Coordinates of C-alpha atoms in Angstrom, one line a residue:
M1071 CA 79.0 46.4 -99.3
R1072 CA 79.5 50.2 -99.2
T1073 CA 75.6 50.5 -97.8
Y1074 CA 76.5 47.7 -95.0
F1075 CA 79.6 49.6 -94.0
A1076 CA 78.5 52.9 -93.3
I1077 CA 74.8 52.0 -91.5
L1078 CA 77.8 49.8 -89.4
L1079 CA 80.2 52.8 -88.7
T1080 CA 77.6 55.5 -88.0
A1081 CA 75.6 52.9 -85.6
A1082 CA 79.2 52.5 -83.8
L1083 CA 79.6 56.3 -84.2
C1084 CA 76.2 57.5 -82.7
L1085 CA 76.3 54.3 -80.1
I1086 CA 79.5 55.7 -78.5
S1087 CA 78.7 59.4 -78.6
L1088 CA 75.7 58.6 -76.9
R1089 CA 77.4 57.0 -74.5
R1090 CA 80.0 59.6 -74.0
Q1091 CA 77.3 62.0 -73.9
S1092 CA 78.9 64.2 -76.7
L1093 CA 75.5 64.1 -78.3
S1094 CA 72.0 64.1 -77.2
G1095 CA 69.1 61.4 -78.4
S1096 CA 68.2 64.3 -81.1
G1097 CA 72.1 65.0 -82.2
A1098 CA 72.5 61.3 -82.8
I1099 CA 69.2 61.3 -85.0
A1100 CA 71.2 64.1 -86.8
A1101 CA 74.3 62.3 -86.8
A1102 CA 73.1 59.3 -88.4
F1103 CA 72.2 61.4 -91.6
V1104 CA 75.5 62.9 -91.9
G1105 CA 76.9 59.6 -91.2
L1106 CA 74.8 58.2 -94.3
S1107 CA 74.9 60.5 -96.2
T1108 CA 78.8 60.8 -95.9
A1109 CA 80.0 57.3 -95.4
T1110 CA 77.8 55.3 -98.7
N1111 CA 80.1 57.9 -100.8
D1112 CA 82.7 55.8 -102.9
N1113 CA 85.5 58.5 -102.3
M1114 CA 86.3 58.2 -98.7
L1115 CA 87.8 61.6 -98.3
F1116 CA 83.7 62.3 -97.4
T1117 CA 84.2 60.2 -94.8
V1118 CA 87.4 60.4 -93.4
V1119 CA 87.7 63.7 -93.4
L1120 CA 83.7 63.5 -91.5
L1121 CA 85.8 61.2 -88.8
A1122 CA 89.0 63.5 -88.4
F1123 CA 86.3 66.7 -88.1
F1124 CA 83.8 63.9 -85.3
V1125 CA 86.8 62.3 -83.6
S1126 CA 89.0 64.9 -82.9
S1127 CA 86.1 67.8 -81.9
S1128 CA 84.4 65.3 -79.6
Y1129 CA 87.5 64.3 -77.4
W1130 CA 88.8 68.5 -77.3
T1131 CA 85.1 69.4 -76.8
K1132 CA 85.3 66.9 -72.9
Y1133 CA 88.9 67.4 -72.4
Q1134 CA 89.7 69.4 -69.5
A1135 CA 85.4 69.0 -69.1
R1136 CA 85.5 70.3 -65.6
A1137 CA 87.9 73.5 -65.9
K1138 CA 85.3 74.6 -68.9
A1139 CA 82.5 74.1 -66.3
R1140 CA 83.7 76.5 -63.7
L1141 CA 84.2 78.9 -66.7
D1142 CA 81.0 78.3 -68.5
P1143 CA 77.7 77.8 -66.1
C1144 CA 75.8 76.4 -69.8
Y1145 CA 78.8 74.2 -70.9
D1146 CA 77.2 70.9 -69.6
K1147 CA 73.9 72.1 -71.8
A1148 CA 76.2 73.0 -74.7
S1149 CA 79.4 69.8 -74.7
R1150 CA 75.9 67.1 -75.7
R1151 CA 75.1 67.8 -79.2
N1152 CA 71.9 68.2 -80.3
W1153 CA 70.6 67.8 -83.3
R1154 CA 71.0 71.8 -84.3
Q1155 CA 74.1 72.1 -83.4
V1156 CA 74.7 68.3 -85.3
L1157 CA 73.0 69.8 -88.4
C1158 CA 74.9 73.2 -88.9
N1159 CA 78.2 71.4 -88.4
G1160 CA 77.4 68.7 -90.9
G1161 CA 74.1 69.5 -92.8
V1162 CA 76.2 71.6 -96.0
G1163 CA 78.8 69.0 -95.9
A1164 CA 76.5 66.2 -95.9
A1165 CA 74.9 67.9 -98.6
I1166 CA 78.4 68.3 -101.0
S1167 CA 77.7 64.8 -100.2
I1168 CA 75.2 64.0 -101.8
I1169 CA 75.6 66.1 -104.6
Y1170 CA 79.4 64.1 -105.1
Q1171 CA 77.2 60.7 -105.1
Y1172 CA 75.0 61.8 -107.8
N1173 CA 77.9 62.9 -110.3
F1174 CA 80.6 60.6 -109.7
D1175 CA 79.2 57.6 -108.0
G1176 CA 80.7 54.6 -108.7
R1177 CA 83.8 56.7 -111.4
R1178 CA 86.7 57.0 -111.4
P1179 CA 88.8 60.0 -112.3
E1180 CA 90.7 58.7 -115.5
E1181 CA 87.1 58.1 -116.6
M1182 CA 85.5 61.8 -115.8
S1183 CA 86.0 65.0 -118.8
L1184 CA 87.6 68.0 -118.1
E1185 CA 85.0 69.5 -117.3
E1186 CA 83.3 66.9 -115.1
R1187 CA 87.0 66.9 -113.1
K1188 CA 86.6 70.2 -112.3
L1189 CA 83.5 70.0 -111.0
M1190 CA 84.5 67.1 -108.3
T1191 CA 87.8 69.7 -107.3
T1192 CA 85.0 72.0 -107.1
L1193 CA 83.7 69.9 -104.4
I1194 CA 86.2 68.5 -102.6
W1195 CA 87.4 72.1 -102.3
G1196 CA 84.1 72.9 -100.8
Y1197 CA 83.8 69.9 -98.3
I1198 CA 87.4 70.8 -97.2
G1199 CA 86.9 74.4 -97.0
F1200 CA 83.6 73.9 -95.1
Y1201 CA 84.5 70.8 -92.3
S1202 CA 88.2 73.4 -91.7
C1203 CA 86.0 75.8 -90.5
C1204 CA 84.0 73.4 -88.3
A1205 CA 87.4 72.6 -87.6
A1206 CA 88.8 75.2 -86.4
D1207 CA 86.1 76.9 -84.6
T1208 CA 85.7 73.7 -82.4
W1209 CA 89.2 73.5 -81.1
A1210 CA 89.5 77.2 -80.9
S1211 CA 87.2 77.7 -79.0
E1212 CA 87.9 73.9 -76.9
L1213 CA 91.5 74.7 -75.9
G1214 CA 91.3 78.6 -76.6
T1215 CA 89.2 79.0 -73.4
L1216 CA 91.9 77.1 -71.1
S1217 CA 94.6 79.4 -72.4
S1218 CA 96.3 81.4 -69.0
D1219 CA 96.6 84.4 -71.3
W1220 CA 92.6 86.5 -71.1
P1221 CA 91.8 87.1 -74.9
V1222 CA 91.3 90.0 -76.9
L1223 CA 88.1 90.7 -78.5
I1224 CA 89.0 91.3 -82.3
T1225 CA 86.9 94.5 -82.8
T1226 CA 88.4 96.0 -80.2
L1227 CA 91.6 94.7 -79.2
K1228 CA 90.8 94.8 -75.7
Q1229 CA 90.8 91.7 -72.8
V1230 CA 88.0 90.2 -72.3
P1231 CA 87.3 87.1 -69.6
P1232 CA 87.5 83.6 -70.9
G1233 CA 84.8 81.9 -73.4
T1234 CA 83.8 85.5 -74.7
N1235 CA 82.1 85.6 -78.1
G1236 CA 84.3 87.0 -80.4
G1237 CA 87.4 87.0 -77.9
V1238 CA 91.4 86.0 -80.1
S1239 CA 93.9 84.4 -78.1
K1240 CA 97.1 83.0 -79.1
L1241 CA 95.9 79.1 -78.5
G1242 CA 93.1 79.6 -80.4
V1243 CA 94.8 81.1 -83.4
L1244 CA 97.1 78.4 -83.0
A1245 CA 94.2 75.6 -83.0
S1246 CA 92.1 77.1 -85.1
F1247 CA 95.9 76.4 -87.6
A1248 CA 95.6 73.2 -86.3
G1249 CA 92.3 71.7 -86.8
G1250 CA 92.2 73.4 -89.6
A1251 CA 95.4 71.5 -91.2
L1252 CA 94.3 68.3 -90.0
I1253 CA 90.8 68.3 -92.2
G1254 CA 93.2 68.9 -94.6
L1255 CA 95.8 66.7 -93.9
A1256 CA 93.2 64.0 -93.6
A1257 CA 92.1 64.7 -97.1
D1258 CA 95.5 64.8 -98.9
V1259 CA 95.8 61.0 -97.2
T1260 CA 92.9 59.7 -98.3
L1261 CA 93.3 61.1 -102.1
W1262 CA 96.7 59.7 -102.1
I1263 CA 96.0 56.2 -101.2
Q1264 CA 92.6 55.9 -103.8
Y1265 CA 93.8 57.8 -106.5
F1266 CA 97.8 57.2 -106.3
G1267 CA 97.2 56.0 -110.2
A1268 CA 94.5 59.1 -110.9
Y1269 CA 97.5 61.2 -109.3
R1270 CA 101.0 59.8 -111.3
S1271 CA 98.7 60.5 -114.6
G1272 CA 97.8 63.8 -113.8
A1273 CA 94.5 63.3 -113.8
I1274 CA 93.8 65.2 -110.7
P1275 CA 95.6 67.8 -109.7
K1276 CA 99.0 68.1 -106.9
I1277 CA 96.9 70.0 -104.4
P1278 CA 98.7 70.7 -100.9
Y1279 CA 95.1 70.2 -98.9
N1280 CA 96.9 70.1 -95.3
M1281 CA 98.4 73.7 -96.2
L1282 CA 95.1 74.8 -97.8
G1283 CA 92.6 73.8 -94.6
S1284 CA 94.9 75.2 -92.4
V1285 CA 94.5 78.5 -94.5
F1286 CA 90.5 78.1 -94.6
G1287 CA 90.9 77.1 -91.0
T1288 CA 91.9 79.6 -89.1
L1289 CA 90.1 82.2 -92.0
G1290 CA 86.5 80.7 -91.0
S1291 CA 87.8 80.9 -87.1
L1292 CA 88.4 84.1 -87.9
I1293 CA 85.2 85.2 -89.7
D1294 CA 83.0 83.4 -86.8
S1295 CA 85.3 85.3 -83.9
L1296 CA 83.9 88.1 -85.8
L1297 CA 80.6 86.8 -86.4
G1298 CA 80.5 86.7 -82.7
A1299 CA 81.6 90.2 -82.0
T1300 CA 79.2 92.1 -83.9
M1301 CA 76.3 89.9 -83.8
Q1302 CA 76.0 87.8 -80.7
A1303 CA 75.4 88.3 -77.4
T1304 CA 77.8 86.8 -75.0
Y1305 CA 76.9 87.4 -71.0
T1306 CA 77.6 86.8 -67.9
V1307 CA 76.3 85.2 -64.8
N1308 CA 77.5 85.8 -61.4
K1309 CA 81.4 86.5 -62.7
R1310 CA 81.3 83.8 -65.1
V1311 CA 80.6 84.0 -68.9
A1312 CA 77.8 82.1 -70.4
S1313 CA 79.2 81.9 -74.1
D1314 CA 75.3 80.6 -75.5
I1315 CA 72.2 81.2 -73.5
S1316 CA 68.9 81.7 -75.4
A1317 CA 66.5 84.4 -74.7
N1318 CA 64.1 82.0 -72.6
E1319 CA 67.3 80.8 -70.1
L1320 CA 68.3 84.3 -69.6
K1321 CA 65.0 85.2 -68.9
Q1322 CA 65.2 82.8 -66.3
L1323 CA 68.9 84.0 -65.0
K1324 CA 68.9 86.8 -62.2
G1325 CA 72.4 89.1 -62.8
A1326 CA 73.0 88.3 -66.2
V1327 CA 75.2 91.2 -67.9
L1328 CA 76.1 92.2 -71.5
V1329 CA 79.4 92.1 -72.0
A1330 CA 79.7 92.1 -75.5
G1331 CA 77.9 91.6 -78.9
R1332 CA 74.2 92.2 -80.4
D1333 CA 71.8 89.5 -79.9
I1334 CA 70.8 89.1 -83.3
L1335 CA 72.5 85.7 -84.0
S1336 CA 72.3 82.4 -82.0
N1337 CA 75.9 80.2 -81.7
N1338 CA 74.2 77.7 -84.6
M1339 CA 73.4 80.4 -86.7
V1340 CA 77.5 82.1 -86.3
N1341 CA 78.4 78.7 -87.2
V1342 CA 76.2 78.7 -90.0
V1343 CA 77.3 82.0 -91.4
A1344 CA 81.5 81.9 -90.8
S1345 CA 81.5 77.4 -92.3
V1346 CA 79.4 78.6 -95.1
S1347 CA 81.0 81.6 -95.6
T1348 CA 84.6 79.8 -95.9
M1349 CA 83.4 77.2 -97.7
V1350 CA 82.1 79.6 -100.7
I1351 CA 85.1 81.2 -100.8
A1352 CA 86.9 77.9 -101.2
I1353 CA 85.3 77.2 -103.8
I1354 CA 85.8 81.0 -105.8
L1355 CA 89.8 80.5 -104.8
Q1356 CA 89.5 76.9 -106.6
T1357 CA 87.6 78.6 -109.8
A1358 CA 90.1 80.9 -110.3
I1359 CA 92.9 79.0 -110.1
F1360 CA 91.6 75.9 -112.1

């Protein structure tokens, strides 16, 4: 039954995303892998968190699309997620879900030993840390670009054009906080509904994941901004910021001017490093506390 649910849910989301042009063909295939790896998990937290990230991020990516296209000549290409972007924002989460299923599929917390429950909590913290960063970065990027105030570069605090990698604004920071909080809230609500008895018996520690999600999301977004300002190049083309541009595309464009950063990491690489770093920090923190 769970497998049928996973197939139907994943197929529906991929088809809707293709119609809305949120995913390319390769992106839909990668999303199917992430979706099936996650939705087959009997702990509904994994599916609900993924849905919260995917639906909210897809919405904000298409929000004010015309305004974003005027600011960024690469917007139309970047708004359709390909397989690289999907795996960078979901591959590690899918791997955590698979590890969780291998160890705990079909088992309730009350049936687990203390060490097993600690591992269960560690995987959940890592999962929330990862997707909190992904959601926060997407929310900050998509909403911060529309801020009426120009952002400042995180390394110099000097004003830079909207869309510059490493630029932070008040709206962007608030958006990253809210994006992470949504992931934590999705985890909180799902755990309380599915494992209410385990919470009452003390088998699962009462952790405010909504608060943790907002903290991890904001932290991850700042890590992403720091990497973007120092290790990712930002160019302007005809006085418009091209936030995600490849070396081949750069050669074809005339008048591209380097605004900030260095051409060391691509946007996808920055996203992976930031989200995995946040996940590691979450796991270390959880291990230290529990």
